């Protein structure tokens, strides 16, 4: 079973703002989860730009069979924890698919999108990874399913949903920070002979 | 009503939603905890409201707080409430929260079973999807057992979106409920060939996960995977399959044997030398895998790997280290460790340094110190390692020192001298005891110096070192060892002095002990205190005796007599339980509950008669007792584990010969043992090289003597590097004392298996046919006592065996006629048949196609509704060649009807046959599939067809033909679909269904059996059963609903059907009538 545990970390001007998108390998108490996220961020963030994208976290992440695979986009780290049944390059590609999917679903994703809409990020992730196993790697398929679910949600809200949406649009107008785009184009990870997983 | 809703939502929109919460937390950076606790209070209020939207919003916020590290398990029940909301929007929020915070220990999880089942069968695919996703995160053994059958049904859902999720979650179900693996496996295997790539990929994923743990059970799938590998264009699938082959190769060496060598070179060239760090890492990873099976091919890249130790990237350094572990040999161990030691000195950051340290120890100690040729060198390395500051692994070094000193007898003298030095320099090592793990080595040093004190050069000096006040700052457990071992040391000093007749100095040493020991008596550590005060008293007593000039040394030394032998860690476990001994049997009669209550206590003591009346108290006479006693003694004498009451000769004194049985080989020392000062391990490398060189020369000399005539050819001096491992004799002819095992220990290889391994339960033979008892538990409705699960295989087997016979007979006749016509004299072999079209009833959707109703001996086959396409069916035919000839160029042709047409390749006419894509050697069978399109499915269809083929044997080849008929029954267009009674009731109420009914008389079989037949032959599922009345449901591939009400009278059965297509219904009922009339 691939033990997939993607998480984000971003260094926000005033403090480290670490949000786990998903950390559910085993029933672990929240404290241990937080410790794992913190230490993972610590490990990942001190690494240079031009080193490999794999990290062996040892006991922290449950032994030598597991490793951390991460990608760094602007202020965000996407870290997956996987066991030896997953291909390293495959997971790197999965992260890329994830980020591109986020970009499509949020229409030019920025860091704040992910911070304010953790639930949506989760729903997107749930279409890609299920119970720690890779479910779907085709971005178009994922986006189709997400769109269909959003449509369903809208139709359920119906008339009653309109005022709520209006209010939340107003609330979102005075966001204190200016959204920054994650530039997903500027990564230079060589994935040899592996055309994108589509 | 609408107004109220709008009003409610206007109130709600000023509630805090998730975005507000996130914003709030970000705006309260100073008092975040306080703000969040406020929010939690608000959430608690919101959860108390009846409005499900408010509750869902609250749960959504809680989910976020959980991710920040707040415990939300108190809201588990509210989460379930939100999960059971009817709207998808809320349901999704509920399931997300559940997947984040539910785990096996969550007690309310059992309440979710029915909710999840309802969601799984929801008509909305996203309800089902969200339930599957959630379940995958918190499935428990109970949930897995209760829902396995529902999930298995979903594996054949019409929507690929559901199918792929259902297939993937099966792995989680298998893990939690291993019994489900065998019943579900055939269908899982089927999904490997699913038309949807997502489903296929999920199936490959699950099987690869299963196979990774227990590859041998999946070897039979290798050809199938090979086919997938060559046909699949999905990289994910390819990677998984290659990984799977990786697991299978060790079991089937032919699979990859030839590829190894070129692959290694490829990895070397492309990956490690590549500048890209990711590839470098992967290259090293791949190397370590190759190393396990083909160490030679990796060893040649040693230098390259050592280079990687200098890499700036820690991940790569660690990988390289891992590789070195497997690459060492007797020849290169010293060299590699030397390089590693250099890295230890250079290393920054304790983590990497600690990693290096453990690796050095691992490398040296692997397989019982197999690669160490010079133990002095190893001890020196260990001593050098003690100079590391801030390491956490002091205990590792200590354990190694102890292990080597105990097990390598020849090294003890050297080890003791080194340890004495360590004790002397203890102040350097223990400078910072609180943070410093290295002081653990003093534990080993003290013990070794004490235990093997006879080897000490200057025992007095060592004893004084141990008695220094600074020692009291060491951790308690080390001090305790100090105290204990200084007595051993004291004892041996005492003995020496006494033997030498130096009374003065022996009293001095006693005085020294008495002076210094009190500092330990005051220790806060109980162990130290207890030992110290005990020993202080002992020594005071010795002092008294010494004052009386009584020789005491012998007696003091006797306190520590006997040698410690290493015992294998699992020694006790390996002793078999003697025959006839039942460890679970009661030694005494078990107290019986009923008696003890009734009996008065005094009767136990007084009522003799009652005692005698008990049957389990056999009387024994003196003779019998004596005999038994004797037998027991005999047994004890033979039992190595029985501690005898008389003092064993082995334990008495050190110089008694009791330790002789330990297999220690006497050593032949060619290296001087006295090494003054702190040894530098490097000197050993040089020494070792010289020694080996010398050995080599001697060997060469011998050779030269033997082959005098070939002398001239031996000009080339053999360099050390071409020397093979076996040629190197260890410097000390050291044999390590093997760990002791009891005599009757059994060799077992089960040691390594972890009994708690969750994957062990999945080690199940999958090729064995399913037994009747192996089916998934099916959710039973009221009163359906033992209704057969629809997916029994029994009827399938029955039919398989019956049907072909009919066919065979007919076929044989045809064969004979043919033979006559040709006027050949050849005798017709009764067994000889050319090709038999055997129908294979492939199981699909819980039941199989019924092709037995027709009176004609039509060739049967399996028709499967195509789940993706509502106007296509797939016909699978198995061709079996029962003749002794070779059959080739088979071509299947069917006369199309207006409604039903075989799909032919583009450009071919309707009269062309479809070539069967294989040839059949004698005795071989293979399956081919043909796709048909249909316009209407309301009527049964019969199609005539011909199979033409060429039979080739020694006498030449003949062209032959075989006619058959394909019968598409209406039932074959139905797909078993589960339906729940509420949905069923709604369907009946809707009013747009047509009604029809039949009645069949003369039914004798039980109602239950009858229902099973309908389920099986006509692809229905039971919705509800009450007494002798049942409602059933099925769906056609074009989406027609078919509802049945089956009632059983005395001798008759009536079936009322409702369906939105009247013709289909009447045809279905006709088919059913035929089935039933055969009962």
Tab-separated table of C-alpha atoms in Angstrom, chain A residues 1-2 12 14-15 17-24 26-28 30-31 33-34 37 43 46-48 50-56 64-65 67 83-94 112 115-120 122-123 126-127 129-137 141 144-146 148-150 152-154 156-157 159-161 163-164 167-168 171-172 174-177 188-190 192-198, chain B residues 2 5-6 9-10 12-20 22-23 25-27 29 32 60 63-64 66-73 86-90 92-93 96 99-105 124-127 129-130 132-134 136-137 161 164-166 168-169 171-172 175 196 198 201-202 205-206 209 212-213 233-236 239-240 243 274-279 281-282 285 289 312-316 318-319 351 759:
chain	number	residue	atom	x	y	z
A	1	UNK	CA	0.000	0.000	0.000
A	2	UNK	CA	1.336	3.282	-0.897
A	12	UNK	CA	4.604	33.111	5.229
A	14	UNK	CA	5.593	36.377	9.732
A	15	UNK	CA	5.691	32.760	10.660
A	17	UNK	CA	2.297	28.350	8.274
A	18	UNK	CA	2.093	24.650	7.907
A	19	UNK	CA	-1.055	22.931	6.866
A	20	UNK	CA	-1.441	19.253	6.482
A	21	UNK	CA	-3.652	18.468	3.614
A	22	UNK	CA	-3.831	14.890	4.569
A	23	UNK	CA	-2.071	12.860	7.105
A	24	UNK	CA	-3.880	9.672	7.750
A	26	UNK	CA	-2.486	5.057	10.807
A	27	UNK	CA	-4.576	6.172	13.693
A	28	UNK	CA	-2.107	8.565	15.129
A	30	UNK	CA	-3.072	14.740	16.337
A	31	UNK	CA	0.077	15.585	18.237
A	33	UNK	CA	0.673	14.145	13.107
A	34	UNK	CA	1.692	17.681	13.861
A	37	UNK	CA	4.457	17.657	9.617
A	43	UNK	CA	13.837	18.431	6.746
A	46	UNK	CA	16.635	23.157	4.635
A	47	UNK	CA	17.466	21.322	1.435
A	48	UNK	CA	19.121	23.124	-1.429
A	50	UNK	CA	19.570	21.483	-6.821
A	51	UNK	CA	19.557	18.314	-4.816
A	52	UNK	CA	17.395	15.307	-5.446
A	53	UNK	CA	13.726	15.289	-4.531
A	54	UNK	CA	13.843	12.240	-2.322
A	55	UNK	CA	14.390	12.096	1.391
A	56	UNK	CA	14.663	9.181	3.708
A	64	UNK	CA	13.220	2.653	5.910
A	65	UNK	CA	10.579	1.327	3.572
A	67	UNK	CA	10.453	7.866	1.921
A	83	UNK	CA	6.526	3.174	0.478
A	84	UNK	CA	8.682	1.114	-1.822
A	85	UNK	CA	5.798	-0.050	-3.964
A	86	UNK	CA	5.669	3.321	-5.636
A	87	UNK	CA	8.017	4.546	-8.283
A	88	UNK	CA	9.871	7.676	-7.284
A	89	UNK	CA	9.638	9.325	-10.660
A	90	UNK	CA	6.021	8.300	-10.851
A	91	UNK	CA	5.224	10.145	-7.654
A	92	UNK	CA	7.091	13.224	-8.854
A	93	UNK	CA	4.841	13.153	-11.845
A	94	UNK	CA	1.793	12.620	-9.665
A	112	UNK	CA	-4.216	31.550	-0.707
A	115	UNK	CA	-5.102	27.946	2.478
A	116	UNK	CA	-8.701	29.126	2.317
A	117	UNK	CA	-10.155	26.136	0.536
A	118	UNK	CA	-8.581	23.183	2.222
A	119	UNK	CA	-11.809	21.250	1.775
A	120	UNK	CA	-11.708	21.670	-1.975
A	122	UNK	CA	-9.036	17.564	-0.252
A	123	UNK	CA	-11.826	16.767	-2.629
A	126	UNK	CA	-9.588	12.323	-3.101
A	127	UNK	CA	-10.067	11.902	-6.828
A	129	UNK	CA	-5.440	9.187	-4.173
A	130	UNK	CA	-7.787	6.934	-2.264
A	131	UNK	CA	-6.946	5.339	1.029
A	132	UNK	CA	-3.260	5.793	0.322
A	133	UNK	CA	-3.360	4.323	-3.159
A	134	UNK	CA	-3.126	6.113	-6.445
A	135	UNK	CA	-6.572	6.144	-7.992
A	136	UNK	CA	-6.380	8.294	-11.079
A	137	UNK	CA	-3.534	10.012	-12.879
A	141	UNK	CA	-10.654	12.641	-15.924
A	144	UNK	CA	-14.279	16.174	-15.266
A	145	UNK	CA	-15.297	14.438	-12.060
A	146	UNK	CA	-14.607	17.507	-9.927
A	148	UNK	CA	-19.512	17.265	-12.196
A	149	UNK	CA	-19.471	17.251	-8.415
A	150	UNK	CA	-19.358	21.039	-8.250
A	152	UNK	CA	-24.204	18.768	-8.381
A	153	UNK	CA	-23.370	20.878	-5.367
A	154	UNK	CA	-24.631	24.023	-7.068
A	156	UNK	CA	-28.398	21.216	-4.545
A	157	UNK	CA	-27.881	24.680	-3.141
A	159	UNK	CA	-32.001	29.331	-4.942
A	160	UNK	CA	-31.073	29.271	-1.299
A	161	UNK	CA	-27.388	29.144	-2.101
A	163	UNK	CA	-27.257	34.879	-1.161
A	164	UNK	CA	-24.650	32.875	0.706
A	167	UNK	CA	-21.878	37.225	0.868
A	168	UNK	CA	-18.817	35.043	0.671
A	171	UNK	CA	-16.046	38.696	2.236
A	172	UNK	CA	-13.343	37.471	-0.072
A	174	UNK	CA	-11.090	42.316	1.274
A	175	UNK	CA	-8.519	39.605	1.631
A	176	UNK	CA	-5.540	41.212	3.269
A	177	UNK	CA	-2.945	39.586	1.060
A	188	UNK	CA	13.275	21.662	-14.016
A	189	UNK	CA	12.955	18.097	-12.983
A	190	UNK	CA	14.173	15.695	-15.514
A	192	UNK	CA	13.574	10.721	-18.564
A	193	UNK	CA	11.633	8.699	-21.085
A	194	UNK	CA	8.484	9.189	-19.147
A	195	UNK	CA	5.954	11.159	-21.077
A	196	UNK	CA	3.487	12.674	-18.712
A	197	UNK	CA	1.142	10.156	-17.185
A	198	UNK	CA	-1.981	10.687	-19.155
B	2	UNK	CA	-39.435	28.643	0.167
B	5	UNK	CA	-35.642	28.467	3.511
B	6	UNK	CA	-34.378	31.736	2.133
B	9	UNK	CA	-30.056	30.842	4.683
B	10	UNK	CA	-29.846	34.597	5.178
B	12	UNK	CA	-26.810	31.388	8.098
B	13	UNK	CA	-24.719	33.391	5.754
B	14	UNK	CA	-23.514	35.489	8.630
B	15	UNK	CA	-22.380	32.328	10.425
B	16	UNK	CA	-18.684	31.835	10.295
B	17	UNK	CA	-17.750	29.573	7.401
B	18	UNK	CA	-14.460	27.853	6.755
B	19	UNK	CA	-12.946	30.828	4.976
B	20	UNK	CA	-13.910	33.110	7.857
B	22	UNK	CA	-9.083	30.583	8.331
B	23	UNK	CA	-9.059	34.340	8.014
B	25	UNK	CA	-6.945	32.432	12.701
B	26	UNK	CA	-4.582	34.347	10.463
B	27	UNK	CA	-5.689	37.626	12.003
B	29	UNK	CA	-1.644	35.251	15.338
B	32	UNK	CA	-4.405	31.887	18.260
B	60	UNK	CA	-16.268	21.450	7.896
B	63	UNK	CA	-12.023	19.201	9.899
B	64	UNK	CA	-9.772	22.174	9.363
B	66	UNK	CA	-8.169	18.743	13.101
B	67	UNK	CA	-5.529	19.426	10.480
B	68	UNK	CA	-4.108	22.095	12.750
B	69	UNK	CA	-3.689	19.455	15.414
B	70	UNK	CA	-6.869	19.814	17.470
B	71	UNK	CA	-8.620	16.715	18.669
B	72	UNK	CA	-12.136	16.559	17.265
B	73	UNK	CA	-13.029	13.017	18.186
B	86	UNK	CA	-29.349	13.439	1.912
B	87	UNK	CA	-27.529	16.167	0.007
B	88	UNK	CA	-24.232	15.313	-1.600
B	89	UNK	CA	-22.766	18.655	-0.525
B	90	UNK	CA	-23.132	17.786	3.143
B	92	UNK	CA	-19.074	14.920	1.266
B	93	UNK	CA	-18.198	17.176	4.195
B	96	UNK	CA	-14.105	14.041	4.644
B	99	UNK	CA	-11.738	10.057	6.877
B	100	UNK	CA	-9.615	12.562	8.765
B	101	UNK	CA	-10.468	11.557	12.290
B	102	UNK	CA	-12.038	8.071	12.356
B	103	UNK	CA	-9.812	5.116	13.025
B	104	UNK	CA	-10.210	1.613	14.311
B	105	UNK	CA	-10.574	2.788	17.845
B	124	UNK	CA	-26.072	8.942	-7.524
B	125	UNK	CA	-22.581	7.798	-8.453
B	126	UNK	CA	-20.975	10.588	-6.441
B	127	UNK	CA	-22.691	9.488	-3.255
B	129	UNK	CA	-17.860	7.523	-4.739
B	130	UNK	CA	-17.599	9.677	-1.661
B	132	UNK	CA	-15.917	4.548	-1.016
B	133	UNK	CA	-13.282	7.237	-0.604
B	134	UNK	CA	-14.205	7.760	3.017
B	136	UNK	CA	-10.939	3.516	2.311
B	137	UNK	CA	-9.545	5.634	5.111
B	161	UNK	CA	-15.850	5.858	-11.883
B	164	UNK	CA	-12.219	1.817	-10.207
B	165	UNK	CA	-12.892	2.985	-6.675
B	166	UNK	CA	-14.494	-0.322	-5.746
B	168	UNK	CA	-9.024	-0.184	-5.326
B	169	UNK	CA	-10.768	-0.336	-1.989
B	171	UNK	CA	-7.198	-4.079	-1.170
B	172	UNK	CA	-8.121	-2.381	2.083
B	175	UNK	CA	-6.133	-6.395	4.570
B	196	UNK	CA	-11.741	1.361	-18.862
B	198	UNK	CA	-8.727	3.626	-14.890
B	201	UNK	CA	-4.942	0.469	-13.549
B	202	UNK	CA	-6.711	0.090	-10.199
B	205	UNK	CA	-2.421	-1.635	-8.493
B	206	UNK	CA	-4.256	-3.946	-6.115
B	209	UNK	CA	0.273	-4.693	-3.793
B	212	UNK	CA	4.556	-7.664	-3.457
B	213	UNK	CA	3.907	-9.299	-0.110
B	233	UNK	CA	0.126	2.473	-22.859
B	234	UNK	CA	-0.468	3.698	-19.335
B	235	UNK	CA	2.844	4.448	-17.679
B	236	UNK	CA	1.445	3.945	-14.220
B	239	UNK	CA	5.672	0.850	-13.705
B	240	UNK	CA	3.504	-1.269	-11.460
B	243	UNK	CA	7.707	-3.687	-10.098
B	274	UNK	CA	24.493	11.530	-14.466
B	275	UNK	CA	24.539	15.012	-13.087
B	276	UNK	CA	20.868	14.972	-12.269
B	277	UNK	CA	20.471	14.322	-8.588
B	278	UNK	CA	17.209	12.491	-8.908
B	279	UNK	CA	18.676	10.036	-11.353
B	281	UNK	CA	19.632	8.717	-6.305
B	282	UNK	CA	17.568	6.256	-8.277
B	285	UNK	CA	18.689	2.652	-5.241
B	289	UNK	CA	18.576	-4.024	-5.359
B	312	UNK	CA	26.429	17.377	-0.889
B	313	UNK	CA	23.031	15.708	-0.888
B	314	UNK	CA	22.329	13.754	2.255
B	315	UNK	CA	19.825	11.441	0.590
B	316	UNK	CA	22.473	10.337	-1.864
B	318	UNK	CA	22.768	7.692	2.818
B	319	UNK	CA	21.970	5.591	-0.245
B	351	UNK	CA	22.385	12.853	12.168
B	759	UNK	CA	0.288	-9.008	5.165
